[in-house]
mmCIF file with all atom_site columns, C-alpha atoms in Angstrom:
data_model
loop_
_atom_site.group_PDB
_atom_site.id
_atom_site.type_symbol
_atom_site.label_atom_id
_atom_site.label_alt_id
_atom_site.label_comp_id
_atom_site.label_asym_id
_atom_site.label_entity_id
_atom_site.label_seq_id
_atom_site.pdbx_PDB_ins_code
_atom_site.Cartn_x
_atom_site.Cartn_y
_atom_site.Cartn_z
_atom_site.occupancy
_atom_site.B_iso_or_equiv
_atom_site.pdbx_formal_charge
_atom_site.auth_seq_id
_atom_site.auth_comp_id
_atom_site.auth_asym_id
_atom_site.auth_atom_id
_atom_site.pdbx_PDB_model_num
ATOM 1   C CA . MET D 1 1   ? 7.090  -9.365  40.166 1.00 40.00 ? 244 MET D CA 1
ATOM 2   C CA . PHE D 1 2   ? 8.199  -7.814  36.893 1.00 47.00 ? 245 PHE D CA 1
ATOM 3   C CA . HIS D 1 3   ? 4.691  -7.317  35.493 1.00 51.00 ? 246 HIS D CA 1
ATOM 4   C CA . VAL D 1 4   ? 3.521  -5.727  38.770 1.00 58.00 ? 247 VAL D CA 1
ATOM 5   C CA . LYS D 1 5   ? 6.152  -2.979  38.621 1.00 81.00 ? 248 LYS D CA 1
ATOM 6   C CA . HIS D 1 6   ? 5.821  -2.273  34.914 1.00 88.00 ? 249 HIS D CA 1
ATOM 7   C CA . HIS D 1 7   ? 2.996  -2.497  32.403 1.00 89.00 ? 250 HIS D CA 1
ATOM 8   C CA . VAL D 1 8   ? 4.453  -4.583  29.573 1.00 89.00 ? 251 VAL D CA 1
ATOM 9   C CA . ILE D 1 9   ? 2.886  -5.389  26.234 1.00 90.00 ? 252 ILE D CA 1
ATOM 10  C CA . HIS D 1 10  ? 4.255  -7.269  23.247 1.00 91.00 ? 253 HIS D CA 1
ATOM 11  C CA . SER D 1 11  ? 3.588  -5.580  19.943 1.00 90.00 ? 254 SER D CA 1
ATOM 12  C CA . SER D 1 12  ? 4.394  -6.246  16.308 1.00 92.00 ? 255 SER D CA 1
ATOM 13  C CA . ILE D 1 13  ? 5.190  -4.375  13.121 1.00 94.00 ? 256 ILE D CA 1
ATOM 14  C CA . SER D 1 14  ? 2.498  -4.353  10.470 1.00 90.00 ? 257 SER D CA 1
ATOM 15  C CA . GLN D 1 15  ? 3.226  -5.451  6.931  1.00 90.00 ? 258 GLN D CA 1
ATOM 16  C CA . GLU D 1 16  ? 2.176  -1.966  5.836  1.00 92.00 ? 259 GLU D CA 1
ATOM 17  C CA . SER D 1 17  ? 4.908  -0.458  8.028  1.00 92.00 ? 260 SER D CA 1
ATOM 18  C CA . LEU D 1 18  ? 7.488  -2.867  6.623  1.00 92.00 ? 261 LEU D CA 1
ATOM 19  C CA . LEU D 1 19  ? 6.466  -1.927  3.092  1.00 92.00 ? 262 LEU D CA 1
ATOM 20  C CA . ARG D 1 20  ? 6.844  1.781   3.946  1.00 92.00 ? 263 ARG D CA 1
ATOM 21  C CA . LEU D 1 21  ? 10.264 0.984   5.353  1.00 92.00 ? 264 LEU D CA 1
ATOM 22  C CA . ASN D 1 22  ? 11.274 -0.730  2.106  1.00 93.00 ? 265 ASN D CA 1
ATOM 23  C CA . ASP D 1 23  ? 10.088 2.329   0.184  1.00 94.00 ? 266 ASP D CA 1
ATOM 24  C CA . LEU D 1 24  ? 12.178 4.507   2.493  1.00 94.00 ? 267 LEU D CA 1
ATOM 25  C CA . LEU D 1 25  ? 15.240 2.377   1.811  1.00 94.00 ? 268 LEU D CA 1
ATOM 26  C CA . ASP D 1 26  ? 14.678 2.549   -1.936 1.00 95.00 ? 269 ASP D CA 1
ATOM 27  C CA . LYS D 1 27  ? 14.115 6.309   -1.914 1.00 96.00 ? 270 LYS D CA 1
ATOM 28  C CA . ASN D 1 28  ? 17.296 6.990   0.073  1.00 97.00 ? 271 ASN D CA 1
ATOM 29  C CA . TYR D 1 29  ? 19.408 4.146   -1.276 1.00 95.00 ? 272 TYR D CA 1
ATOM 30  C CA . VAL D 1 30  ? 22.207 6.304   -2.720 1.00 96.00 ? 273 VAL D CA 1
ATOM 31  C CA . LYS D 1 31  ? 22.827 8.343   0.423  1.00 97.00 ? 274 LYS D CA 1
ATOM 32  C CA . LEU D 1 32  ? 22.454 5.357   2.749  1.00 97.00 ? 275 LEU D CA 1
ATOM 33  C CA . SER D 1 33  ? 24.976 3.448   0.630  1.00 96.00 ? 276 SER D CA 1
ATOM 34  C CA . GLN D 1 34  ? 27.353 6.405   0.835  1.00 97.00 ? 277 GLN D CA 1
ATOM 35  C CA . TYR D 1 35  ? 26.954 6.381   4.599  1.00 97.00 ? 278 TYR D CA 1
ATOM 36  C CA . SER D 1 36  ? 27.742 2.662   4.747  1.00 96.00 ? 279 SER D CA 1
ATOM 37  C CA . GLU D 1 37  ? 30.932 3.253   2.745  1.00 95.00 ? 280 GLU D CA 1
ATOM 38  C CA . GLU D 1 38  ? 31.979 6.132   5.005  1.00 95.00 ? 281 GLU D CA 1
ATOM 39  C CA . LEU D 1 39  ? 31.248 4.119   8.150  1.00 95.00 ? 282 LEU D CA 1
ATOM 40  C CA . PHE D 1 40  ? 33.192 1.139   6.808  1.00 91.00 ? 283 PHE D CA 1
ATOM 41  C CA . TRP D 1 41  ? 36.180 3.375   6.003  1.00 92.00 ? 284 TRP D CA 1
ATOM 42  C CA . TRP D 1 42  ? 36.178 5.224   9.329  1.00 92.00 ? 285 TRP D CA 1
ATOM 43  C CA . ASN D 1 43  ? 35.658 2.019   11.283 1.00 87.00 ? 286 ASN D CA 1
ATOM 44  C CA . SER D 1 44  ? 39.116 0.785   10.295 1.00 85.00 ? 287 SER D CA 1
ATOM 45  C CA . LYS D 1 45  ? 40.584 3.874   11.949 1.00 86.00 ? 288 LYS D CA 1
ATOM 46  C CA . VAL D 1 46  ? 38.378 4.650   14.953 1.00 86.00 ? 289 VAL D CA 1
ATOM 47  C CA . ASN D 1 47  ? 36.560 1.371   15.740 1.00 82.00 ? 290 ASN D CA 1
ATOM 48  C CA . LEU D 1 48  ? 33.042 2.753   15.488 1.00 84.00 ? 291 LEU D CA 1
ATOM 49  C CA . VAL D 1 49  ? 31.286 -0.608  15.412 1.00 82.00 ? 292 VAL D CA 1
ATOM 50  C CA . SER D 1 50  ? 33.466 -3.727  15.577 1.00 77.00 ? 293 SER D CA 1
ATOM 51  C CA . ARG D 1 51  ? 36.797 -4.225  13.853 1.00 74.00 ? 294 ARG D CA 1
ATOM 52  C CA . ASP D 1 52  ? 35.831 -7.326  11.882 1.00 76.00 ? 295 ASP D CA 1
ATOM 53  C CA . VAL D 1 53  ? 32.444 -6.094  10.673 1.00 81.00 ? 296 VAL D CA 1
ATOM 54  C CA . SER D 1 54  ? 31.749 -6.633  6.975  1.00 84.00 ? 297 SER D CA 1
ATOM 55  C CA . HIS D 1 55  ? 30.238 -4.130  4.594  1.00 81.00 ? 298 HIS D CA 1
ATOM 56  C CA . GLU D 1 56  ? 27.168 -6.369  4.300  1.00 89.00 ? 299 GLU D CA 1
ATOM 57  C CA . THR D 1 57  ? 26.725 -6.366  8.070  1.00 90.00 ? 300 THR D CA 1
ATOM 58  C CA . ILE D 1 58  ? 26.953 -2.560  8.160  1.00 91.00 ? 301 ILE D CA 1
ATOM 59  C CA . LEU D 1 59  ? 24.089 -2.447  5.663  1.00 92.00 ? 302 LEU D CA 1
ATOM 60  C CA . GLU D 1 60  ? 22.062 -4.661  8.006  1.00 93.00 ? 303 GLU D CA 1
ATOM 61  C CA . HIS D 1 61  ? 22.840 -2.313  10.904 1.00 94.00 ? 304 HIS D CA 1
ATOM 62  C CA . ILE D 1 62  ? 21.476 0.554   8.812  1.00 95.00 ? 305 ILE D CA 1
ATOM 63  C CA . LYS D 1 63  ? 18.252 -1.333  8.072  1.00 95.00 ? 306 LYS D CA 1
ATOM 64  C CA . HIS D 1 64  ? 18.018 -2.279  11.741 1.00 95.00 ? 307 HIS D CA 1
ATOM 65  C CA . SER D 1 65  ? 18.364 1.397   12.702 1.00 97.00 ? 308 SER D CA 1
ATOM 66  C CA . LEU D 1 66  ? 15.535 2.446   10.409 1.00 97.00 ? 309 LEU D CA 1
ATOM 67  C CA . LEU D 1 67  ? 13.108 0.126   12.188 1.00 97.00 ? 310 LEU D CA 1
ATOM 68  C CA . VAL D 1 68  ? 12.848 2.844   14.852 1.00 97.00 ? 311 VAL D CA 1
ATOM 69  C CA . ALA D 1 69  ? 10.799 4.727   12.256 1.00 96.00 ? 312 ALA D CA 1
ATOM 70  C CA . THR D 1 70  ? 7.976  2.162   12.551 1.00 95.00 ? 313 THR D CA 1
ATOM 71  C CA . THR D 1 71  ? 7.114  3.391   16.068 1.00 95.00 ? 314 THR D CA 1
ATOM 72  C CA . ASP D 1 72  ? 4.482  6.046   16.753 1.00 94.00 ? 315 ASP D CA 1
ATOM 73  C CA . SER D 1 73  ? 6.882  7.745   19.158 1.00 96.00 ? 316 SER D CA 1
ATOM 74  C CA . PHE D 1 74  ? 9.357  8.380   16.357 1.00 97.00 ? 317 PHE D CA 1
ATOM 75  C CA . ILE D 1 75  ? 6.683  9.376   13.863 1.00 95.00 ? 318 ILE D CA 1
ATOM 76  C CA . ASN D 1 76  ? 5.361  12.019  16.276 1.00 96.00 ? 319 ASN D CA 1
ATOM 77  C CA . ALA D 1 77  ? 8.755  13.325  17.426 1.00 97.00 ? 320 ALA D CA 1
ATOM 78  C CA . LYS D 1 78  ? 10.284 16.498  16.023 1.00 97.00 ? 321 LYS D CA 1
ATOM 79  C CA . ASN D 1 79  ? 13.555 16.276  17.953 1.00 98.00 ? 322 ASN D CA 1
ATOM 80  C CA . VAL D 1 80  ? 15.481 13.024  18.418 1.00 98.00 ? 323 VAL D CA 1
ATOM 81  C CA . ILE D 1 81  ? 18.539 12.396  20.591 1.00 98.00 ? 324 ILE D CA 1
ATOM 82  C CA . ASP D 1 82  ? 20.669 9.371   19.680 1.00 98.00 ? 325 ASP D CA 1
ATOM 83  C CA . THR D 1 83  ? 22.867 8.605   22.677 1.00 98.00 ? 326 THR D CA 1
ATOM 84  C CA . GLY D 1 84  ? 25.818 6.234   22.522 1.00 97.00 ? 327 GLY D CA 1
ATOM 85  C CA . THR D 1 85  ? 25.703 6.840   18.790 1.00 97.00 ? 328 THR D CA 1
ATOM 86  C CA . GLY D 1 86  ? 29.188 5.446   18.063 1.00 95.00 ? 329 GLY D CA 1
ATOM 87  C CA . GLY D 1 87  ? 29.484 5.820   14.306 1.00 95.00 ? 330 GLY D CA 1
ATOM 88  C CA . GLY D 1 88  ? 26.040 7.362   13.930 1.00 97.00 ? 331 GLY D CA 1
ATOM 89  C CA . LEU D 1 89  ? 23.739 4.399   14.452 1.00 97.00 ? 332 LEU D CA 1
ATOM 90  C CA . PRO D 1 90  ? 20.793 4.681   14.505 1.00 97.00 ? 333 PRO D CA 1
ATOM 91  C CA . GLY D 1 91  ? 20.831 8.491   14.196 1.00 98.00 ? 334 GLY D CA 1
ATOM 92  C CA . ILE D 1 92  ? 22.461 9.117   10.815 1.00 98.00 ? 335 ILE D CA 1
ATOM 93  C CA . PRO D 1 93  ? 20.315 6.716   8.738  1.00 98.00 ? 336 PRO D CA 1
ATOM 94  C CA . LEU D 1 94  ? 17.206 8.196   10.379 1.00 98.00 ? 337 LEU D CA 1
ATOM 95  C CA . ALA D 1 95  ? 18.411 11.771  9.779  1.00 98.00 ? 338 ALA D CA 1
ATOM 96  C CA . ILE D 1 96  ? 19.030 10.947  6.103  1.00 98.00 ? 339 ILE D CA 1
ATOM 97  C CA . CYS D 1 97  ? 15.537 9.551   5.667  1.00 98.00 ? 340 CYS D CA 1
ATOM 98  C CA . PHE D 1 98  ? 13.709 12.183  7.757  1.00 98.00 ? 341 PHE D CA 1
ATOM 99  C CA . PRO D 1 99  ? 15.157 15.610  6.904  1.00 97.00 ? 342 PRO D CA 1
ATOM 100 C CA . GLU D 1 100 ? 12.170 17.316  8.556  1.00 97.00 ? 343 GLU D CA 1
ATOM 101 C CA . LYS D 1 101 ? 13.297 16.105  12.009 1.00 98.00 ? 344 LYS D CA 1
ATOM 102 C CA . GLU D 1 102 ? 16.231 17.404  14.061 1.00 98.00 ? 345 GLU D CA 1
ATOM 103 C CA . PHE D 1 103 ? 18.810 15.002  15.520 1.00 98.00 ? 346 PHE D CA 1
ATOM 104 C CA . VAL D 1 104 ? 21.445 15.231  18.228 1.00 98.00 ? 347 VAL D CA 1
ATOM 105 C CA . LEU D 1 105 ? 24.140 12.540  18.039 1.00 98.00 ? 348 LEU D CA 1
ATOM 106 C CA . ASN D 1 106 ? 25.666 12.043  21.470 1.00 98.00 ? 349 ASN D CA 1
ATOM 107 C CA . ASP D 1 107 ? 28.595 9.923   22.627 1.00 97.00 ? 350 ASP D CA 1
ATOM 108 C CA . ILE D 1 108 ? 30.999 10.060  25.549 1.00 96.00 ? 351 ILE D CA 1
ATOM 109 C CA . VAL D 1 109 ? 33.930 9.129   23.260 1.00 95.00 ? 352 VAL D CA 1
ATOM 110 C CA . SER D 1 110 ? 34.899 12.348  21.506 1.00 94.00 ? 353 SER D CA 1
ATOM 111 C CA . LYS D 1 111 ? 37.052 10.714  18.812 1.00 94.00 ? 354 LYS D CA 1
ATOM 112 C CA . LYS D 1 112 ? 34.008 8.829   17.561 1.00 95.00 ? 355 LYS D CA 1
ATOM 113 C CA . LEU D 1 113 ? 32.162 12.106  17.159 1.00 96.00 ? 356 LEU D CA 1
ATOM 114 C CA . VAL D 1 114 ? 35.085 13.510  15.163 1.00 96.00 ? 357 VAL D CA 1
ATOM 115 C CA . ALA D 1 115 ? 34.381 10.775  12.617 1.00 95.00 ? 358 ALA D CA 1
ATOM 116 C CA . VAL D 1 116 ? 30.622 11.353  12.828 1.00 97.00 ? 359 VAL D CA 1
ATOM 117 C CA . LYS D 1 117 ? 31.087 15.087  12.125 1.00 97.00 ? 360 LYS D CA 1
ATOM 118 C CA . GLN D 1 118 ? 33.166 14.287  9.053  1.00 97.00 ? 361 GLN D CA 1
ATOM 119 C CA . ILE D 1 119 ? 30.567 11.819  7.822  1.00 97.00 ? 362 ILE D CA 1
ATOM 120 C CA . LEU D 1 120 ? 27.745 14.333  8.278  1.00 98.00 ? 363 LEU D CA 1
ATOM 121 C CA . ARG D 1 121 ? 29.750 16.958  6.390  1.00 97.00 ? 364 ARG D CA 1
ATOM 122 C CA . LYS D 1 122 ? 30.672 14.545  3.593  1.00 97.00 ? 365 LYS D CA 1
ATOM 123 C CA . LEU D 1 123 ? 27.045 13.466  3.133  1.00 97.00 ? 366 LEU D CA 1
ATOM 124 C CA . ASN D 1 124 ? 25.684 17.002  3.557  1.00 97.00 ? 367 ASN D CA 1
ATOM 125 C CA . VAL D 1 125 ? 23.316 15.952  6.353  1.00 98.00 ? 368 VAL D CA 1
ATOM 126 C CA . GLU D 1 126 ? 22.220 19.306  7.770  1.00 97.00 ? 369 GLU D CA 1
ATOM 127 C CA . ASN D 1 127 ? 19.536 18.201  10.258 1.00 98.00 ? 370 ASN D CA 1
ATOM 128 C CA . ALA D 1 128 ? 21.939 16.455  12.653 1.00 98.00 ? 371 ALA D CA 1
ATOM 129 C CA . ARG D 1 129 ? 24.584 17.783  15.038 1.00 97.00 ? 372 ARG D CA 1
ATOM 130 C CA . THR D 1 130 ? 26.924 16.167  17.541 1.00 98.00 ? 373 THR D CA 1
ATOM 131 C CA . GLU D 1 131 ? 27.215 16.693  21.286 1.00 97.00 ? 374 GLU D CA 1
ATOM 132 C CA . SER D 1 132 ? 30.018 14.999  23.208 1.00 97.00 ? 375 SER D CA 1
ATOM 133 C CA . GLY D 1 133 ? 30.014 13.909  26.839 1.00 96.00 ? 376 GLY D CA 1
ATOM 134 C CA . SER D 1 134 ? 27.604 12.087  29.093 1.00 97.00 ? 377 SER D CA 1
ATOM 135 C CA . ILE D 1 135 ? 23.928 12.022  28.177 1.00 97.00 ? 378 ILE D CA 1
ATOM 136 C CA . SER D 1 136 ? 23.319 13.322  31.695 1.00 96.00 ? 379 SER D CA 1
ATOM 137 C CA . ASN D 1 137 ? 24.703 16.683  30.510 1.00 96.00 ? 380 ASN D CA 1
ATOM 138 C CA . VAL D 1 138 ? 22.591 16.885  27.350 1.00 96.00 ? 381 VAL D CA 1
ATOM 139 C CA . GLU D 1 139 ? 19.513 19.120  27.424 1.00 94.00 ? 382 GLU D CA 1
ATOM 140 C CA . ILE D 1 140 ? 16.396 17.025  26.885 1.00 95.00 ? 383 ILE D CA 1
ATOM 141 C CA . GLY D 1 141 ? 12.973 18.560  26.400 1.00 91.00 ? 384 GLY D CA 1
ATOM 142 C CA . ARG D 1 142 ? 9.727  16.930  27.441 1.00 87.00 ? 385 ARG D CA 1
ATOM 143 C CA . ARG D 1 143 ? 8.781  16.065  23.860 1.00 91.00 ? 386 ARG D CA 1
ATOM 144 C CA . ASP D 1 144 ? 12.244 14.979  22.754 1.00 97.00 ? 387 ASP D CA 1
ATOM 145 C CA . LEU D 1 145 ? 12.653 11.309  21.884 1.00 98.00 ? 388 LEU D CA 1
ATOM 146 C CA . VAL D 1 146 ? 15.771 9.523   23.164 1.00 98.00 ? 389 VAL D CA 1
ATOM 147 C CA . ILE D 1 147 ? 16.971 6.515   21.179 1.00 98.00 ? 390 ILE D CA 1
ATOM 148 C CA . THR D 1 148 ? 19.946 4.190   21.543 1.00 98.00 ? 391 THR D CA 1
ATOM 149 C CA . LYS D 1 149 ? 21.314 1.088   19.826 1.00 95.00 ? 392 LYS D CA 1
ATOM 150 C CA . HIS D 1 150 ? 22.975 -1.440  22.172 1.00 87.00 ? 393 HIS D CA 1
ATOM 151 C CA . ALA D 1 151 ? 24.791 1.333   24.082 1.00 88.00 ? 394 ALA D CA 1
ATOM 152 C CA . PHE D 1 152 ? 23.046 1.227   27.464 1.00 94.00 ? 395 PHE D CA 1
ATOM 153 C CA . LYS D 1 153 ? 21.294 -1.079  29.835 1.00 95.00 ? 396 LYS D CA 1
ATOM 154 C CA . VAL D 1 154 ? 17.767 0.196   30.435 1.00 96.00 ? 397 VAL D CA 1
ATOM 155 C CA . PHE D 1 155 ? 18.402 0.986   34.090 1.00 95.00 ? 398 PHE D CA 1
ATOM 156 C CA . GLU D 1 156 ? 21.690 2.737   33.218 1.00 97.00 ? 399 GLU D CA 1
ATOM 157 C CA . LEU D 1 157 ? 20.033 5.175   30.837 1.00 97.00 ? 400 LEU D CA 1
ATOM 158 C CA . THR D 1 158 ? 17.129 5.915   33.169 1.00 96.00 ? 401 THR D CA 1
ATOM 159 C CA . ASN D 1 159 ? 19.661 6.609   35.933 1.00 96.00 ? 402 ASN D CA 1
ATOM 160 C CA . TYR D 1 160 ? 21.609 8.998   33.702 1.00 97.00 ? 403 TYR D CA 1
ATOM 161 C CA . LEU D 1 161 ? 18.372 10.805  32.880 1.00 96.00 ? 404 LEU D CA 1
ATOM 162 C CA . GLN D 1 162 ? 17.261 11.339  36.472 1.00 93.00 ? 405 GLN D CA 1
ATOM 163 C CA . GLY D 1 163 ? 15.864 14.834  36.921 1.00 91.00 ? 406 GLY D CA 1
ATOM 164 C CA . LYS D 1 164 ? 15.210 15.258  33.183 1.00 94.00 ? 407 LYS D CA 1
ATOM 165 C CA . SER D 1 165 ? 11.737 15.539  31.674 1.00 92.00 ? 408 SER D CA 1
ATOM 166 C CA . TRP D 1 166 ? 11.928 12.634  29.237 1.00 94.00 ? 409 TRP D CA 1
ATOM 167 C CA . GLU D 1 167 ? 8.754  10.792  28.289 1.00 95.00 ? 410 GLU D CA 1
ATOM 168 C CA . THR D 1 168 ? 9.917  8.127   25.836 1.00 97.00 ? 411 THR D CA 1
ATOM 169 C CA . LEU D 1 169 ? 13.074 6.070   25.344 1.00 98.00 ? 412 LEU D CA 1
ATOM 170 C CA . ILE D 1 170 ? 13.610 3.598   22.512 1.00 98.00 ? 413 ILE D CA 1
ATOM 171 C CA . PHE D 1 171 ? 16.231 0.859   22.817 1.00 98.00 ? 414 PHE D CA 1
ATOM 172 C CA . LEU D 1 172 ? 17.384 -1.431  20.028 1.00 97.00 ? 415 LEU D CA 1
ATOM 173 C CA . LYS D 1 173 ? 18.522 -4.428  22.096 1.00 96.00 ? 416 LYS D CA 1
ATOM 174 C CA . GLY D 1 174 ? 17.718 -8.005  22.995 1.00 93.00 ? 417 GLY D CA 1
ATOM 175 C CA . GLU D 1 175 ? 14.302 -8.721  24.484 1.00 92.00 ? 418 GLU D CA 1
ATOM 176 C CA . LYS D 1 176 ? 15.588 -11.023 27.240 1.00 92.00 ? 419 LYS D CA 1
ATOM 177 C CA . GLU D 1 177 ? 18.253 -8.609  28.431 1.00 94.00 ? 420 GLU D CA 1
ATOM 178 C CA . ALA D 1 178 ? 15.773 -5.718  28.404 1.00 94.00 ? 421 ALA D CA 1
ATOM 179 C CA . VAL D 1 179 ? 13.344 -7.628  30.619 1.00 91.00 ? 422 VAL D CA 1
ATOM 180 C CA . LEU D 1 180 ? 16.112 -8.403  33.103 1.00 92.00 ? 423 LEU D CA 1
ATOM 181 C CA . GLU D 1 181 ? 17.337 -4.814  33.104 1.00 94.00 ? 424 GLU D CA 1
ATOM 182 C CA . LEU D 1 182 ? 13.844 -3.456  33.766 1.00 93.00 ? 425 LEU D CA 1
ATOM 183 C CA . GLU D 1 183 ? 13.725 -5.481  36.971 1.00 90.00 ? 426 GLU D CA 1
ATOM 184 C CA . SER D 1 184 ? 16.290 -3.092  38.459 1.00 90.00 ? 427 SER D CA 1
ATOM 185 C CA . ILE D 1 185 ? 13.959 -0.092  38.010 1.00 92.00 ? 428 ILE D CA 1
ATOM 186 C CA . ASP D 1 186 ? 11.468 0.599   40.798 1.00 88.00 ? 429 ASP D CA 1
ATOM 187 C CA . THR D 1 187 ? 9.598  3.455   39.119 1.00 88.00 ? 430 THR D CA 1
ATOM 188 C CA . PRO D 1 188 ? 6.590  2.016   37.208 1.00 89.00 ? 431 PRO D CA 1
ATOM 189 C CA . LEU D 1 189 ? 6.988  2.296   33.447 1.00 94.00 ? 432 LEU D CA 1
ATOM 190 C CA . ASN D 1 190 ? 4.987  1.408   30.372 1.00 94.00 ? 433 ASN D CA 1
ATOM 191 C CA . VAL D 1 191 ? 6.977  -0.910  28.133 1.00 95.00 ? 434 VAL D CA 1
ATOM 192 C CA . SER D 1 192 ? 6.285  -2.073  24.581 1.00 96.00 ? 435 SER D CA 1
ATOM 193 C CA . ILE D 1 193 ? 8.489  -4.867  23.224 1.00 96.00 ? 436 ILE D CA 1
ATOM 194 C CA . THR D 1 194 ? 8.590  -5.792  19.556 1.00 96.00 ? 437 THR D CA 1
ATOM 195 C CA . ASN D 1 195 ? 10.488 -9.024  18.942 1.00 95.00 ? 438 ASN D CA 1
ATOM 196 C CA . LEU D 1 196 ? 12.059 -8.431  15.529 1.00 95.00 ? 439 LEU D CA 1
ATOM 197 C CA . ASP D 1 197 ? 12.926 -12.029 14.671 1.00 90.00 ? 440 ASP D CA 1
ATOM 198 C CA . LYS D 1 198 ? 9.183  -12.779 14.707 1.00 90.00 ? 441 LYS D CA 1
ATOM 199 C CA . VAL D 1 199 ? 8.490  -10.240 11.961 1.00 90.00 ? 442 VAL D CA 1
ATOM 200 C CA . ILE D 1 200 ? 11.690 -10.339 9.902  1.00 91.00 ? 443 ILE D CA 1
ATOM 201 C CA . ASP D 1 201 ? 13.004 -13.629 8.524  1.00 91.00 ? 444 ASP D CA 1
ATOM 202 C CA . ASN D 1 202 ? 16.719 -12.945 8.794  1.00 93.00 ? 445 ASN D CA 1
ATOM 203 C CA . PRO D 1 203 ? 19.270 -14.486 11.208 1.00 93.00 ? 446 PRO D CA 1
ATOM 204 C CA . PHE D 1 204 ? 20.669 -10.986 11.866 1.00 93.00 ? 447 PHE D CA 1
ATOM 205 C CA . TYR D 1 205 ? 17.548 -10.171 13.911 1.00 94.00 ? 448 TYR D CA 1
ATOM 206 C CA . LYS D 1 206 ? 17.586 -13.271 16.103 1.00 94.00 ? 449 LYS D CA 1
ATOM 207 C CA . GLY D 1 207 ? 16.925 -12.143 19.673 1.00 93.00 ? 450 GLY D CA 1
ATOM 208 C CA . LYS D 1 208 ? 16.751 -8.467  18.693 1.00 95.00 ? 451 LYS D CA 1
ATOM 209 C CA . ALA D 1 209 ? 13.855 -6.231  19.708 1.00 96.00 ? 452 ALA D CA 1
ATOM 210 C CA . ILE D 1 210 ? 12.567 -2.676  19.765 1.00 97.00 ? 453 ILE D CA 1
ATOM 211 C CA . VAL D 1 211 ? 12.012 -1.788  23.417 1.00 97.00 ? 454 VAL D CA 1
ATOM 212 C CA . GLU D 1 212 ? 9.932  1.348   23.914 1.00 97.00 ? 455 GLU D CA 1
ATOM 213 C CA . VAL D 1 213 ? 9.854  2.714   27.467 1.00 97.00 ? 456 VAL D CA 1
ATOM 214 C CA . THR D 1 214 ? 7.414  5.491   28.370 1.00 95.00 ? 457 THR D CA 1
ATOM 215 C CA . ARG D 1 215 ? 6.349  7.253   31.522 1.00 91.00 ? 458 ARG D CA 1
ATOM 216 C CA . LYS D 1 216 ? 3.720  9.823   32.407 1.00 82.00 ? 459 LYS D CA 1
ATOM 217 C CA . LEU D 1 217 ? 4.877  13.223  33.597 1.00 78.00 ? 460 LEU D CA 1
ATOM 218 C CA . GLU D 1 218 ? 2.800  15.516  35.776 1.00 65.00 ? 461 GLU D CA 1
#
């Protein structure tokens, strides 16, 4: 029943894309490391990720966030909205590495965005701004890309975006949970799932995937 409602394909990440990602990490290493230090410091005060997270795990979350940049949807987007951003993941690492793109960092918890604003100011990241409140109240243009990291179920986000002219959503979440969540959506969608633990040999990525959801607008 699932494949009848939605057109689903399984994709992969090319070695060339992974090499470009490594180059991106090397090129922006200093600023990304500064971000990891800021996030680690703020996390002890505001709980932006999880209380017991290690500095090494934060670095993995940053690398995980940058995998969004391997998708064509991100490459072609000029404006990106990161909803449920928490401490700025995946938005801040992407904004650091892609200063030519504009980012909106959205979260319903205003105290998290207080920390995010301070981090952006400290790192002098000028191509990102914050917007508090529900994503349902955020202006989204037809060509804007919406991304999120573990913050929403697929059907939750599509419900919040009812009446908006979105074309593409990218979720960083587990493949199995994404498939189950898509079952609750009746509107036919095109779905591309990249299982990350098949392309990256690291226990951190076990079960993780890039889930790209697109729809055609009239």
